[in-house]
Coordinates of C-alpha atoms and ligand atoms in Angstrom, one line a residue:
M1 CA 21.7 90.2 128.0
N2 CA 18.5 88.1 129.1
P3 CA 16.3 91.0 131.2
V4 CA 17.5 89.5 134.5
S5 CA 21.2 90.7 134.0
R6 CA 19.9 93.4 132.5
L7 CA 18.1 94.5 135.5
I8 CA 21.1 93.0 137.5
V9 CA 23.8 95.3 135.7
K10 CA 21.2 98.2 135.3
S11 CA 19.8 98.6 138.9
A12 CA 23.1 98.1 140.7
N13 CA 25.9 101.0 140.8
L14 CA 28.5 99.0 139.9
S15 CA 30.9 102.6 139.1
F16 CA 32.8 101.7 142.3
I17 CA 33.4 98.0 141.6
Q18 CA 33.8 98.3 138.2
K19 CA 36.5 101.0 138.7
A20 CA 38.0 98.7 141.2
L21 CA 38.5 95.8 138.7
L22 CA 39.8 97.9 137.0
T23 CA 43.0 97.9 138.5
Y24 CA 43.2 93.8 139.0
K25 CA 45.9 92.7 136.2
K26 CA 45.6 96.1 135.0
D27 CA 50.1 95.5 133.4
M28 CA 49.0 92.7 131.3
P29 CA 47.6 93.4 127.9
R30 CA 43.8 92.3 127.5
V31 CA 43.0 91.1 124.2
V32 CA 39.3 91.5 123.3
Y33 CA 37.3 89.8 119.4
Y34 CA 34.4 90.1 117.7
H35 CA 33.2 88.6 114.6
I36 CA 30.6 91.1 113.2
V37 CA 29.6 94.6 113.7
S38 CA 26.1 95.5 111.9
N39 CA 23.4 97.9 111.7
S40 CA 20.6 95.5 110.6
L41 CA 18.5 93.5 112.9
E42 CA 19.5 89.9 111.0
I43 CA 22.3 88.6 109.6
P44 CA 20.3 85.1 108.5
Y45 CA 23.5 83.0 108.1
Y46 CA 24.9 84.3 111.4
Y47 CA 24.0 83.8 115.0
K48 CA 22.2 86.5 116.1
K49 CA 22.3 86.9 119.6
N50 CA 26.5 88.7 118.9
L51 CA 25.1 90.9 116.6
F52 CA 26.3 94.4 117.6
S53 CA 25.9 97.7 115.9
E54 CA 28.4 100.2 115.3
N55 CA 27.0 102.3 117.6
S56 CA 27.7 100.1 120.3
L57 CA 30.7 99.0 119.2
K58 CA 31.3 103.2 119.2
E59 CA 30.8 103.3 122.6
Q60 CA 32.4 101.3 123.1
L61 CA 35.3 102.4 122.5
S62 CA 35.2 105.5 124.1
W63 CA 34.8 103.8 127.6
F64 CA 38.1 102.2 126.5
I65 CA 39.5 105.7 126.3
K66 CA 37.8 107.3 128.9
N67 CA 39.1 104.5 131.6
G68 CA 43.0 105.2 130.1
Y69 CA 42.3 102.7 128.0
K70 CA 45.6 102.4 125.3
F71 CA 45.1 100.8 122.3
I72 CA 48.2 98.6 121.0
T73 CA 48.5 95.9 118.5
L74 CA 49.3 92.0 119.0
D75 CA 52.6 92.5 117.9
E76 CA 53.3 95.0 120.9
A77 CA 51.7 93.5 123.2
V78 CA 53.5 90.0 123.0
N79 CA 57.0 92.2 122.4
L80 CA 55.7 93.6 126.0
T81 CA 55.3 90.4 127.2
K82 CA 58.7 88.9 126.2
N83 CA 60.3 91.6 127.2
N84 CA 59.1 91.6 130.8
E85 CA 57.4 95.1 130.3
K86 CA 54.3 96.3 131.7
A87 CA 51.3 97.0 129.4
T88 CA 49.6 98.6 131.7
K89 CA 46.1 99.5 130.4
T90 CA 46.8 98.5 126.9
I91 CA 44.5 95.9 124.8
V92 CA 45.3 93.9 121.5
F93 CA 42.2 94.1 119.4
T94 CA 41.2 90.9 117.5
T95 CA 38.0 90.0 114.7
D96 CA 37.4 86.2 114.1
D97 CA 35.7 84.4 110.8
G98 CA 37.1 87.0 108.9
F99 CA 33.6 88.6 108.0
R100 CA 32.8 91.4 105.5
E101 CA 31.7 93.4 107.8
N102 CA 35.8 93.7 108.8
Y103 CA 36.3 95.4 106.0
D104 CA 33.2 97.5 105.7
L105 CA 32.4 98.7 109.5
F106 CA 34.9 97.5 111.9
A107 CA 37.8 98.9 109.6
P108 CA 36.5 103.2 108.8
T109 CA 35.1 103.0 113.2
F110 CA 38.9 101.4 114.1
R111 CA 40.7 103.9 111.8
I112 CA 39.1 107.5 113.8
Y113 CA 40.7 105.0 116.9
D114 CA 44.0 104.3 115.5
I115 CA 43.2 101.0 116.4
K116 CA 45.1 98.0 114.5
P117 CA 43.5 94.9 115.1
T118 CA 44.8 91.0 113.9
M119 CA 41.7 89.2 112.2
F120 CA 41.9 85.5 112.4
L121 CA 40.7 84.6 109.1
I122 CA 39.5 80.5 108.5
S123 CA 41.3 79.7 105.1
N124 CA 38.6 77.6 103.6
C125 CA 36.2 80.8 103.6
L126 CA 38.5 83.5 102.8
D127 CA 37.6 85.6 99.1
N128 CA 34.5 83.7 99.7
K129 CA 35.4 80.1 98.8
D130 CA 32.8 78.8 100.9
L131 CA 30.4 79.5 103.8
M132 CA 31.5 77.9 107.0
W133 CA 29.4 75.0 108.1
V134 CA 28.1 77.1 111.0
N135 CA 26.7 79.5 109.0
K136 CA 25.3 77.1 106.6
V137 CA 23.3 75.6 109.2
Y138 CA 21.8 79.2 111.0
Y139 CA 20.8 80.4 107.1
I140 CA 18.9 77.0 107.2
K141 CA 17.7 77.4 110.4
N142 CA 16.6 80.9 109.7
K143 CA 15.3 80.1 105.9
V144 CA 13.4 76.8 106.0
S145 CA 9.9 76.1 108.4
Q146 CA 10.6 74.2 110.7
R147 CA 8.4 71.2 109.0
T148 CA 11.2 71.3 106.5
Q149 CA 14.6 71.3 108.8
I150 CA 13.0 68.5 110.3
S151 CA 12.2 66.3 107.8
I152 CA 15.9 67.0 106.7
C153 CA 17.3 66.0 110.1
D154 CA 15.6 62.7 109.5
E155 CA 17.1 61.7 106.2
L156 CA 20.4 62.9 107.2
A157 CA 20.5 61.0 110.8
K158 CA 19.4 58.2 108.7
K159 CA 22.3 58.2 105.9
Y160 CA 24.6 59.2 108.5
N161 CA 23.7 56.8 111.0
L162 CA 22.8 59.6 114.1
A163 CA 21.0 58.8 116.7
G164 CA 17.6 61.1 118.2
K165 CA 15.3 63.0 117.4
F166 CA 16.2 66.8 116.2
Q167 CA 13.6 69.9 116.0
D168 CA 15.5 71.9 114.4
I169 CA 19.0 72.3 112.1
V170 CA 20.9 73.6 114.9
S171 CA 20.5 70.9 117.6
F172 CA 20.8 68.6 114.5
S173 CA 24.6 69.8 113.7
D174 CA 25.7 69.6 117.5
T175 CA 25.7 65.7 116.8
W176 CA 27.4 66.0 113.9
P177 CA 31.1 63.7 113.7
M178 CA 33.3 66.9 112.3
N179 CA 34.5 64.6 109.1
E180 CA 31.4 64.5 108.2
K181 CA 30.3 68.3 108.9
D182 CA 31.1 69.7 105.7
N183 CA 29.1 67.2 104.0
L184 CA 26.8 67.1 106.0
A185 CA 26.2 70.6 105.8
N186 CA 26.0 70.8 102.2
E187 CA 23.9 67.7 101.4
A188 CA 21.7 69.6 104.3
W189 CA 21.6 72.9 102.0
K190 CA 20.8 70.4 98.7
L191 CA 17.6 69.3 100.9
A192 CA 16.6 72.8 101.4
G193 CA 16.2 73.9 97.9
L194 CA 18.3 76.6 99.1
Q195 CA 20.0 78.8 96.0
P196 CA 23.4 76.4 94.9
I197 CA 26.1 77.8 97.1
N198 CA 28.3 79.2 94.5
E199 CA 25.8 81.7 93.9
F200 CA 25.2 82.5 97.4
L201 CA 28.2 83.3 98.0
E202 CA 28.3 85.2 94.8
E203 CA 25.7 87.2 96.4
H204 CA 26.1 88.1 99.5
Q205 CA 29.8 87.6 99.7
P206 CA 30.1 86.9 103.7
Y207 CA 33.4 87.6 103.5
M208 CA 36.9 89.7 102.8
T209 CA 38.0 89.0 99.6
N210 CA 41.9 88.8 99.7
T211 CA 42.5 92.3 98.0
Q212 CA 40.6 92.9 101.1
V213 CA 42.6 91.6 103.3
K214 CA 45.5 92.7 101.4
E215 CA 44.4 96.4 102.0
L216 CA 43.9 96.2 105.5
I217 CA 47.9 94.7 106.2
D218 CA 48.8 97.4 104.1
N219 CA 46.8 99.8 106.5
G220 CA 48.4 98.2 109.6
Y221 CA 45.9 94.9 110.1
Q222 CA 47.4 92.1 111.6
I223 CA 46.2 88.7 110.4
G224 CA 46.3 84.8 112.0
S225 CA 45.0 81.5 111.1
H226 CA 41.5 80.6 113.3
S227 CA 41.6 77.1 111.2
T228 CA 41.0 75.4 108.2
S229 CA 37.3 74.7 108.1
H230 CA 36.1 75.9 112.2
P231 CA 35.7 72.5 113.9
D232 CA 34.9 72.0 117.5
F233 CA 38.1 71.0 118.3
S234 CA 37.1 69.2 120.9
K235 CA 36.0 66.7 119.3
L236 CA 39.3 66.4 117.0
S237 CA 42.3 63.8 116.8
D238 CA 45.3 64.8 117.5
E239 CA 46.3 64.8 113.5
E240 CA 42.7 66.4 112.8
V241 CA 43.8 69.1 114.8
K242 CA 47.6 69.3 113.4
Y243 CA 46.0 69.1 110.3
E244 CA 42.7 71.9 110.6
M245 CA 46.2 74.6 112.2
N246 CA 48.9 73.8 109.6
Y247 CA 47.0 73.7 106.4
S248 CA 45.5 77.3 107.3
K249 CA 48.8 78.5 108.2
Q250 CA 50.3 77.4 104.4
I251 CA 47.4 79.2 103.1
I252 CA 47.8 82.2 104.8
K253 CA 51.3 82.1 103.9
E254 CA 50.3 81.3 100.7
S255 CA 48.0 84.0 99.9
F256 CA 49.4 87.2 101.8
G257 CA 53.1 85.8 101.7
I258 CA 52.5 86.4 106.4
D259 CA 52.5 83.9 109.5
G260 CA 49.3 83.7 110.8
I261 CA 48.6 83.1 114.9
R262 CA 45.7 81.1 115.4
P263 CA 43.1 81.3 118.7
S264 CA 42.0 77.9 120.0
A265 CA 39.2 76.9 122.4
L266 CA 40.4 73.3 123.4
I267 CA 43.6 72.3 122.7
E268 CA 46.0 70.2 125.2
E269 CA 49.0 71.9 126.0
N270 CA 51.3 69.0 125.1
L271 CA 50.2 69.6 121.4
Y272 CA 49.9 73.3 121.1
S273 CA 53.8 74.0 123.1
N274 CA 54.7 71.6 120.1
G275 CA 53.4 73.6 117.4
N276 CA 55.1 75.9 115.2
Y277 CA 53.0 78.8 116.4
E278 CA 54.1 81.9 118.4
L279 CA 50.6 82.2 120.5
Y280 CA 47.4 80.4 120.6
F281 CA 43.9 82.3 122.1
G282 CA 41.3 80.4 123.6
V283 CA 38.0 81.0 125.1
K284 CA 36.6 79.4 127.8
S285 CA 32.8 80.3 129.0
N286 CA 33.1 84.1 128.3
L287 CA 35.9 83.8 130.9
T288 CA 38.6 85.0 129.6
N289 CA 41.9 86.6 130.3
I290 CA 45.6 86.7 129.4
G291 CA 46.7 83.1 131.1
T292 CA 50.2 81.3 130.1
N293 CA 52.7 82.6 128.2
K294 CA 52.0 81.1 125.1
F295 CA 48.2 80.6 125.7
W296 CA 46.1 83.7 125.8
E297 CA 42.6 84.6 126.6
R298 CA 40.0 86.9 125.2
D299 CA 37.4 88.9 126.3
K300 CA 34.5 88.7 124.0
M301 CA 33.1 91.8 123.4
E302 CA 30.3 91.9 120.9
Q303 CA 27.7 92.9 123.8
D304 CA 26.3 96.6 124.6
K305 CA 28.0 99.1 126.2
D306 CA 26.6 97.9 129.7
M307 CA 26.8 94.1 129.0
G308 CA 30.5 94.7 127.4
Q309 CA 31.6 96.9 130.3
F310 CA 30.0 94.2 133.0
W311 CA 32.1 91.4 131.6
F312 CA 34.7 93.6 130.6
T313 CA 35.8 94.4 134.3
T314 CA 34.3 91.2 136.2
I315 CA 36.1 88.3 134.4
P316 CA 39.6 88.4 135.6
F317 CA 39.2 89.0 138.7
V318 CA 35.8 85.7 138.8
R319 CA 38.2 83.5 136.4
N320 CA 41.6 83.8 138.0
R321 CA 40.6 84.1 142.1
I322 CA 37.0 82.3 142.1
L323 CA 37.2 79.7 139.1
H324 CA 41.1 79.4 139.2
P325 CA 41.7 78.6 142.3
L326 CA 38.6 75.9 142.4
G327 CA 40.1 74.5 139.8
K328 CA 37.0 74.7 137.5
Y329 CA 39.3 76.7 135.4
K330 CA 42.3 75.5 133.8
Ligands
ZN401 ZN1 35.5 81.7 114.7

């Protein structure tokens, strides 16, 4: 959280307003999501801003309970909604990308609170088969000097005909065409002189193994698909979107014998209404809540207690009453 918003959140007495806002649409299930919970300050392949501690997670969960929330599974939420039943003050927990922290840290805490989340997995990364391209990019940024990064950018920009001058690998990766993102990330990794990726995966094990996923499923966790290779969906053709969705679903079915649900960002209504998924999730500028029947929005909750509370209470109202009527949010 930046210092200004921290000051606003801390200085304003928000408890009264928050209490009022918590009554807004309280009969609909809320869906929250996380990636990583960690007690270390940095995970070099992960976007640092999203790291939040086990302690923050516990504070957040206690705050939900204090405010009368009940933790339900995604299936339960789907059934309540399908049957037009009230899901008053209910929360569904989800995690993205399938990082090992699901097993190491989320699971022990969730067990205490009897939370059975849905984990959205990237099928290419499952079982540490590969490191997702964005995580490769962050690892290079954190491990290699800016000078080296600039020379990597120059070399690859020339090779792949990408225009522009880049100050670091992260800004360069914003320009990557999605059908070349994995090649670019792998070439950048080699040019950075890092250890071979299979050695890296063996040593760091960024993701859960299939055995760990199975164990969590046996403990009541649900799983869903979070695409095949984690592209930016806004840059894909319809055919590519279909592949990303269908292939990951197939791998999940083969690996665990069950169908997955996938959360997606910016997919057109006609595409997902014809798809074979039961539910789709979106994330739009952090402003999330339940949308229409097949398309649900989620709340990003990897924030410390104050900021997490602030977002959780404010977002549905802001989105539905302010942004949506103005046509800024669809
Ligand atoms: Zn993701």
